[in-house]
CSV table of C-alpha atoms in Angstrom, one decimal:
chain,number,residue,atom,x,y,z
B,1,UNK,CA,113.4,253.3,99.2
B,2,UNK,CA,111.0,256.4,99.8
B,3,UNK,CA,110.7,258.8,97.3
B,4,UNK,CA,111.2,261.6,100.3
B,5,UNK,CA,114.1,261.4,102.3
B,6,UNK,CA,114.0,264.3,104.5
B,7,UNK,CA,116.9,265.4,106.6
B,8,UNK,CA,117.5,268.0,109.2
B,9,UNK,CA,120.2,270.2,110.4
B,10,UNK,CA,120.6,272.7,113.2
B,11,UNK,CA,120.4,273.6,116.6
B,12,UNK,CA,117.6,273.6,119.4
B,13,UNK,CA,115.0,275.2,116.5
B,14,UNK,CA,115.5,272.3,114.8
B,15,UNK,CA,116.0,269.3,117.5
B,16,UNK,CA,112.6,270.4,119.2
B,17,UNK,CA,113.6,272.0,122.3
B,18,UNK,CA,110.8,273.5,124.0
B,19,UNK,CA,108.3,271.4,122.3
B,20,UNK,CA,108.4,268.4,125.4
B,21,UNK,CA,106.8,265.3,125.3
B,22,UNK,CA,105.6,263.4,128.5
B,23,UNK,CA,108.3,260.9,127.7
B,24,UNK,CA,111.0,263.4,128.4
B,25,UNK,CA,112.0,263.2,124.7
B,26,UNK,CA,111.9,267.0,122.8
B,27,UNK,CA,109.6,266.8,119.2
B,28,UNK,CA,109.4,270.3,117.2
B,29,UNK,CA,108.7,271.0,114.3
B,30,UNK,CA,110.9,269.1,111.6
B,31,UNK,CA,109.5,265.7,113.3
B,32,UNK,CA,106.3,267.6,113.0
B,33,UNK,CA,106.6,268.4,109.0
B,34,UNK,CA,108.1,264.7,108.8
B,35,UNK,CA,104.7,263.2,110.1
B,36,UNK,CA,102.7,266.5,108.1
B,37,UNK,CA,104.9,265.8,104.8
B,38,UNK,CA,104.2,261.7,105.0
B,39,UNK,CA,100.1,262.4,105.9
B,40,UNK,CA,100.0,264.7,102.6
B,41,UNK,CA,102.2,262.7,100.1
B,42,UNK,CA,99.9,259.3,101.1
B,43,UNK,CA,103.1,257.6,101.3
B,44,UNK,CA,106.0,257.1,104.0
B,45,UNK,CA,108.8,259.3,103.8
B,46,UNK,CA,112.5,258.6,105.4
B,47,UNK,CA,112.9,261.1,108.2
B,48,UNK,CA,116.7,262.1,109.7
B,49,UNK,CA,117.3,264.9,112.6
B,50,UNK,CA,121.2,265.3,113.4
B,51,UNK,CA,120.4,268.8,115.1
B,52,UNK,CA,122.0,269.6,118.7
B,53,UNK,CA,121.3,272.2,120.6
B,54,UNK,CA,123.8,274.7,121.5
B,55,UNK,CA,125.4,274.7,118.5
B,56,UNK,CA,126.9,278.2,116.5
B,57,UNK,CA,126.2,278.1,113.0
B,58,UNK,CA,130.0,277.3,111.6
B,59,UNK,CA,130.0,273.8,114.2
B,60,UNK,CA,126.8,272.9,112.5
B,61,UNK,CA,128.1,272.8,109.0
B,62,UNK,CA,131.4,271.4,110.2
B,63,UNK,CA,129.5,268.2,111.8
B,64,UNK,CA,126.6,268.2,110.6
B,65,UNK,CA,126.3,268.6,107.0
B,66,UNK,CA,128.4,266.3,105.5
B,67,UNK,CA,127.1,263.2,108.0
B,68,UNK,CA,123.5,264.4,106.6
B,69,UNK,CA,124.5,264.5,102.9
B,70,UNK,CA,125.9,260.9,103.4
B,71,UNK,CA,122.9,259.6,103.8
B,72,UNK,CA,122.3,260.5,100.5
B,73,UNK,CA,118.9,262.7,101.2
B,74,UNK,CA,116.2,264.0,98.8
B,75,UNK,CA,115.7,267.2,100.7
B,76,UNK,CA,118.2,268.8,103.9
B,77,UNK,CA,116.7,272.1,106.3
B,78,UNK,CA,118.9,274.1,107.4
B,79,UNK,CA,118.4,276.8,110.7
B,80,UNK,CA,121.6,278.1,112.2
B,81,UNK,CA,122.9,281.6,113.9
B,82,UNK,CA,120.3,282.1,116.5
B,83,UNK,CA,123.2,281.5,119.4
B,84,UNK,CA,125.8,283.4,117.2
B,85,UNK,CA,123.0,286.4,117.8
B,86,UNK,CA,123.7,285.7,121.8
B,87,UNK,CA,127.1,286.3,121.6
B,88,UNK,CA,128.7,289.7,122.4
B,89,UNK,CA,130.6,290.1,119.1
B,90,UNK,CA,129.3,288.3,116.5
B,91,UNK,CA,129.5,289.0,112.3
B,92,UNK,CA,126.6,288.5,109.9
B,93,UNK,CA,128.2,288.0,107.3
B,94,UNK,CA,129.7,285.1,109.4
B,95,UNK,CA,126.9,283.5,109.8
B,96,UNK,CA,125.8,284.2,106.3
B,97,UNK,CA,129.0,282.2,105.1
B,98,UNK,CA,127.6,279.5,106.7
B,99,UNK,CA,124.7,279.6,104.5
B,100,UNK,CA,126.5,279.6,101.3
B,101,UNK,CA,128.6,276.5,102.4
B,102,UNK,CA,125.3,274.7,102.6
B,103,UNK,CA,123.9,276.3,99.8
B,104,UNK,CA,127.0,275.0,97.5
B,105,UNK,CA,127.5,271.8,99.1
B,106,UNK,CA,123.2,270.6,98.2
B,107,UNK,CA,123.8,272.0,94.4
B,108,UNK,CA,126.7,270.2,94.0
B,109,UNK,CA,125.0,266.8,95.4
B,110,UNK,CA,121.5,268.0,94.0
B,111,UNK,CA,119.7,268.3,97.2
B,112,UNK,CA,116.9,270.7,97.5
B,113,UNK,CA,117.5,272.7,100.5
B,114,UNK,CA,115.0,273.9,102.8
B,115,UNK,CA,115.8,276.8,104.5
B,116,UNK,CA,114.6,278.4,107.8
B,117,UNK,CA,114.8,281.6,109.8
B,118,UNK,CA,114.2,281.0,113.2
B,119,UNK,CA,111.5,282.8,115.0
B,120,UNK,CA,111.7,286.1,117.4
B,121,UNK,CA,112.3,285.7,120.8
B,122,UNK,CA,112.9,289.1,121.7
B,123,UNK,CA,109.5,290.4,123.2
B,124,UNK,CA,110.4,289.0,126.6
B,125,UNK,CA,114.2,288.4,126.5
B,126,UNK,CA,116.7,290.8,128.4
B,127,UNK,CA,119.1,292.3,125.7
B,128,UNK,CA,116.2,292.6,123.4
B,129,UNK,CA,116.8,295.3,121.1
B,130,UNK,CA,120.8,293.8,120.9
B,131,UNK,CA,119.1,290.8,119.6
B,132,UNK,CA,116.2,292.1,117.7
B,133,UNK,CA,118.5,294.4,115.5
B,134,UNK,CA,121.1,291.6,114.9
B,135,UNK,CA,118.0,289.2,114.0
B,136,UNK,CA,117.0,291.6,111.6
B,137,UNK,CA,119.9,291.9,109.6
B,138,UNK,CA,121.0,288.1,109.7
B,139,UNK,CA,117.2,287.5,108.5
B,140,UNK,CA,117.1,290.3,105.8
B,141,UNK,CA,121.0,289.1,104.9
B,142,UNK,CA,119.6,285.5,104.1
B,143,UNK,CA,116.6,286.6,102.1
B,144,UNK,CA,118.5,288.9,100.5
B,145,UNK,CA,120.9,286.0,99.2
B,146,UNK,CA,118.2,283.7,98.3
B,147,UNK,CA,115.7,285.9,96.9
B,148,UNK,CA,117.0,284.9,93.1
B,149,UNK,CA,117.0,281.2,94.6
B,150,UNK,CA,113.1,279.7,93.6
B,151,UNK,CA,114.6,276.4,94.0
B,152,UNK,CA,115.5,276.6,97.3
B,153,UNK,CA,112.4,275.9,99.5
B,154,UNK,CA,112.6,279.4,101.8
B,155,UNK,CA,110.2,279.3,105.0
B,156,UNK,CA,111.2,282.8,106.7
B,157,UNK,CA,109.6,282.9,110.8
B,158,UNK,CA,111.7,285.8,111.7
B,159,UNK,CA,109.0,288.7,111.1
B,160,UNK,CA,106.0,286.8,111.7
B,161,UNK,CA,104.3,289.1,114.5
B,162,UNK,CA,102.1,286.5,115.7
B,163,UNK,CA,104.6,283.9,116.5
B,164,UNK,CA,106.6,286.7,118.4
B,165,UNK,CA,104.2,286.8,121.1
B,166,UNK,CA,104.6,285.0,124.4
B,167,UNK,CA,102.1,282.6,123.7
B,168,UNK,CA,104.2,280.5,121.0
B,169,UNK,CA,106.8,280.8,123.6
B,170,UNK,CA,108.0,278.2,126.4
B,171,UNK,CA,109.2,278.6,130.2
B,172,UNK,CA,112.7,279.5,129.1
B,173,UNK,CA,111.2,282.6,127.0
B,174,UNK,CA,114.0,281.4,124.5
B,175,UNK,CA,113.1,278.0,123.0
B,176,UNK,CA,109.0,277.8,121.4
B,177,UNK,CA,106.8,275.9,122.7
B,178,UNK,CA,104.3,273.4,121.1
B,179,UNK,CA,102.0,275.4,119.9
B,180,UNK,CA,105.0,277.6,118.2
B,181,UNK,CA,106.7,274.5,116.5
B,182,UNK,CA,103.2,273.4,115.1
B,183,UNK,CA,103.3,277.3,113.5
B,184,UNK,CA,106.4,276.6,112.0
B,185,UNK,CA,105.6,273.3,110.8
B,186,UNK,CA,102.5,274.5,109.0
B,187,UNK,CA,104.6,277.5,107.5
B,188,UNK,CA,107.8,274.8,106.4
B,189,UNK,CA,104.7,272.2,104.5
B,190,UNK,CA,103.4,275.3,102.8
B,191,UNK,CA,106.1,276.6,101.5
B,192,UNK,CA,106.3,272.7,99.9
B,193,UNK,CA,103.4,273.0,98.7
B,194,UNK,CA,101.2,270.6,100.9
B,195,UNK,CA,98.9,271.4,102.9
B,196,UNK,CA,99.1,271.5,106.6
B,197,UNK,CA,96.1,270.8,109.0
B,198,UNK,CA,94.9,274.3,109.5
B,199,UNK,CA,94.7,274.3,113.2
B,200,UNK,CA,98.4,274.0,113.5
B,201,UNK,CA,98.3,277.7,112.7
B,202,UNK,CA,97.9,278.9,115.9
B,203,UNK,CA,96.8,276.1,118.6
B,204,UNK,CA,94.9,277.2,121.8
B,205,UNK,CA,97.1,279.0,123.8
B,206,UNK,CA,98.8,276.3,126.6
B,207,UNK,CA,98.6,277.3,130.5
B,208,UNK,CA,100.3,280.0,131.5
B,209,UNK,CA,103.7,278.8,133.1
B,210,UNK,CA,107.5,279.7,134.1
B,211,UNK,CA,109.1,281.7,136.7
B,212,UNK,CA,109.2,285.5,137.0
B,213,UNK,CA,111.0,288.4,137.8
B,214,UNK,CA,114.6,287.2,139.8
B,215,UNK,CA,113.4,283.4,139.8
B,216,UNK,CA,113.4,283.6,135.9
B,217,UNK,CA,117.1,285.1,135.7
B,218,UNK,CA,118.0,282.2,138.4
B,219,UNK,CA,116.7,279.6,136.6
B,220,UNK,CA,117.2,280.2,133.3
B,221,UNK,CA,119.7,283.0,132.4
B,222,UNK,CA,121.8,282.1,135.1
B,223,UNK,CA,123.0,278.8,133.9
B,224,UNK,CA,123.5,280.0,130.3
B,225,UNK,CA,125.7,283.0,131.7
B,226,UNK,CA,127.5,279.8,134.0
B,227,UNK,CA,128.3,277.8,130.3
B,228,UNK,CA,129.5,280.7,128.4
B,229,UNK,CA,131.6,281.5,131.5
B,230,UNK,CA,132.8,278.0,131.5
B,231,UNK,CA,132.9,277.2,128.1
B,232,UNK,CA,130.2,274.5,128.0
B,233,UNK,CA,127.2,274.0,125.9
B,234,UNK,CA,124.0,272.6,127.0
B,235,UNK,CA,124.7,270.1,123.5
B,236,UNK,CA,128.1,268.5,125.1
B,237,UNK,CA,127.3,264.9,125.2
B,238,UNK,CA,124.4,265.1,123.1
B,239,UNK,CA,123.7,262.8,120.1
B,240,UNK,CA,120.8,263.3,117.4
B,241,UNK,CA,118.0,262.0,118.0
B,242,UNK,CA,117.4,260.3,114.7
B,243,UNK,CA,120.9,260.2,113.4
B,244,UNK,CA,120.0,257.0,111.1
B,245,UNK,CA,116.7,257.2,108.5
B,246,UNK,CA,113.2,256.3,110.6
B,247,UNK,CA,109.8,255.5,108.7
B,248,UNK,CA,107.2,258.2,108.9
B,249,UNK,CA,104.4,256.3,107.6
B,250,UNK,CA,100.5,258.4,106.9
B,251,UNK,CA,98.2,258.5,109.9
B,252,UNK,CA,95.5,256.7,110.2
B,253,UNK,CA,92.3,258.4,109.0
């Protein structure tokens, strides 16, 4: 069994979405820390990602967290509330319930947690100042809590500037792209103490891409307006996409 077994929780931040591989299949950065964490440690690590995109923070610790813990992990990250912060009424103090929950549950089965403010979308979103003054609070809420907690593994993306800007950013303006989920890998294996190949700080920027103006509201805020209309999720369906322990075994040099 590997000393690391490393298992993640969430929503789109944390299944990849945005971050597209020419497969079709989504990456991000927790497979990226998975690969980062076994090419520091020398050694293979055990690698789980039960994140779905969509999700509001309470359905990811109602499915989610307990399915994780049984598989009996060293460490569990945890992102959730960035669609709460979409949502027309929506309580911080909701959402930082949520956090306690998994707080509790990984001290009572001695997991270290690794926790994780999702980045800033706002620059380029419609709503922003709605979303940026929730953001804020939910981000300064969760420090707040966990500023007593050295023990808990804290990698805060919220208030970096850099990362904010729209070249981290994908199409969708909402999701990063992959040269934002490297920047939050590199920030997640710090804050573990390895260290993370520099470059993954800030990648050369990617082509400039995505639709503008009324295309951008057809074909992107459009459909999310349809599925809260309807009651849908862009997870229905959806299962992770490495809901059993994979092998992330060192590069080779």
């Amino acid at each position: 069994m590997a000393s690391v077994r490393y298992v993640a929780i969430g929503d789109s931040f944390t299944e990849g979405v945005g971050d597209d591989l020419p497969d079709g299949h989504v990456r991000g950065w927790a497979d990226l820390v998975a690969q980062g964490w076994a090419d520091a440690a020398g050694e293979p690590i055990e690698y789980a990602n039960l994140a779905i995109r969509g999700k509001l923070v309470w359905p990811i610790v109602d499915e989610q967290l307990e399915p994780a813990l049984a598989l009996r992990p060293t460490h569990l990250s945890f992102n959730g509330g960035g669609n709460d912060m979409l949502r027309p009424r929506t309580s911080v103090a909701h959402v930082v319930a949520a956090f306690e929950r998994v707080l509790r549950r990984c001290d009572e089965e001695g997991v270290q947690l690794i926790v994780l403010s999702g980045a800033n979308p706002t620059a380029q979103l419609p709503l922003r100042g709605v979303i940026q003054r929730r953001g804020d609070l939910l981000s300064h809420a969760v420090e707040k809590r966990l500023a007593s907690r050295a023990d808990v593994v804290q990698a805060y993306n919220w208030f970096d500037a850099e990362l904010a800007t729209p070249p981290f950013w994908s199409e969708d303006r909402l999701h990063m792209n992959s040269r934002g989920h490297h920047r939050v890998a590199a920030r997640v294996l710090s804050a573990l103490g390895l260290e993370p190949p520099p470059e993954w700080w800030s990648l050369p920027p990617l082509p400039a891409a995505g639709a503008r103006g009324a295309a951008y509201y057809r074909e992107h805020v459009g459909p999310w307006v349809r599925r809260r209309l309807t009651g849908t999720s862009s997870g229905d369906g959806r299962t992770p996409k490495f809901g059993e322990w994979t092998e992330f075994v060192p590069a080779a040099r």
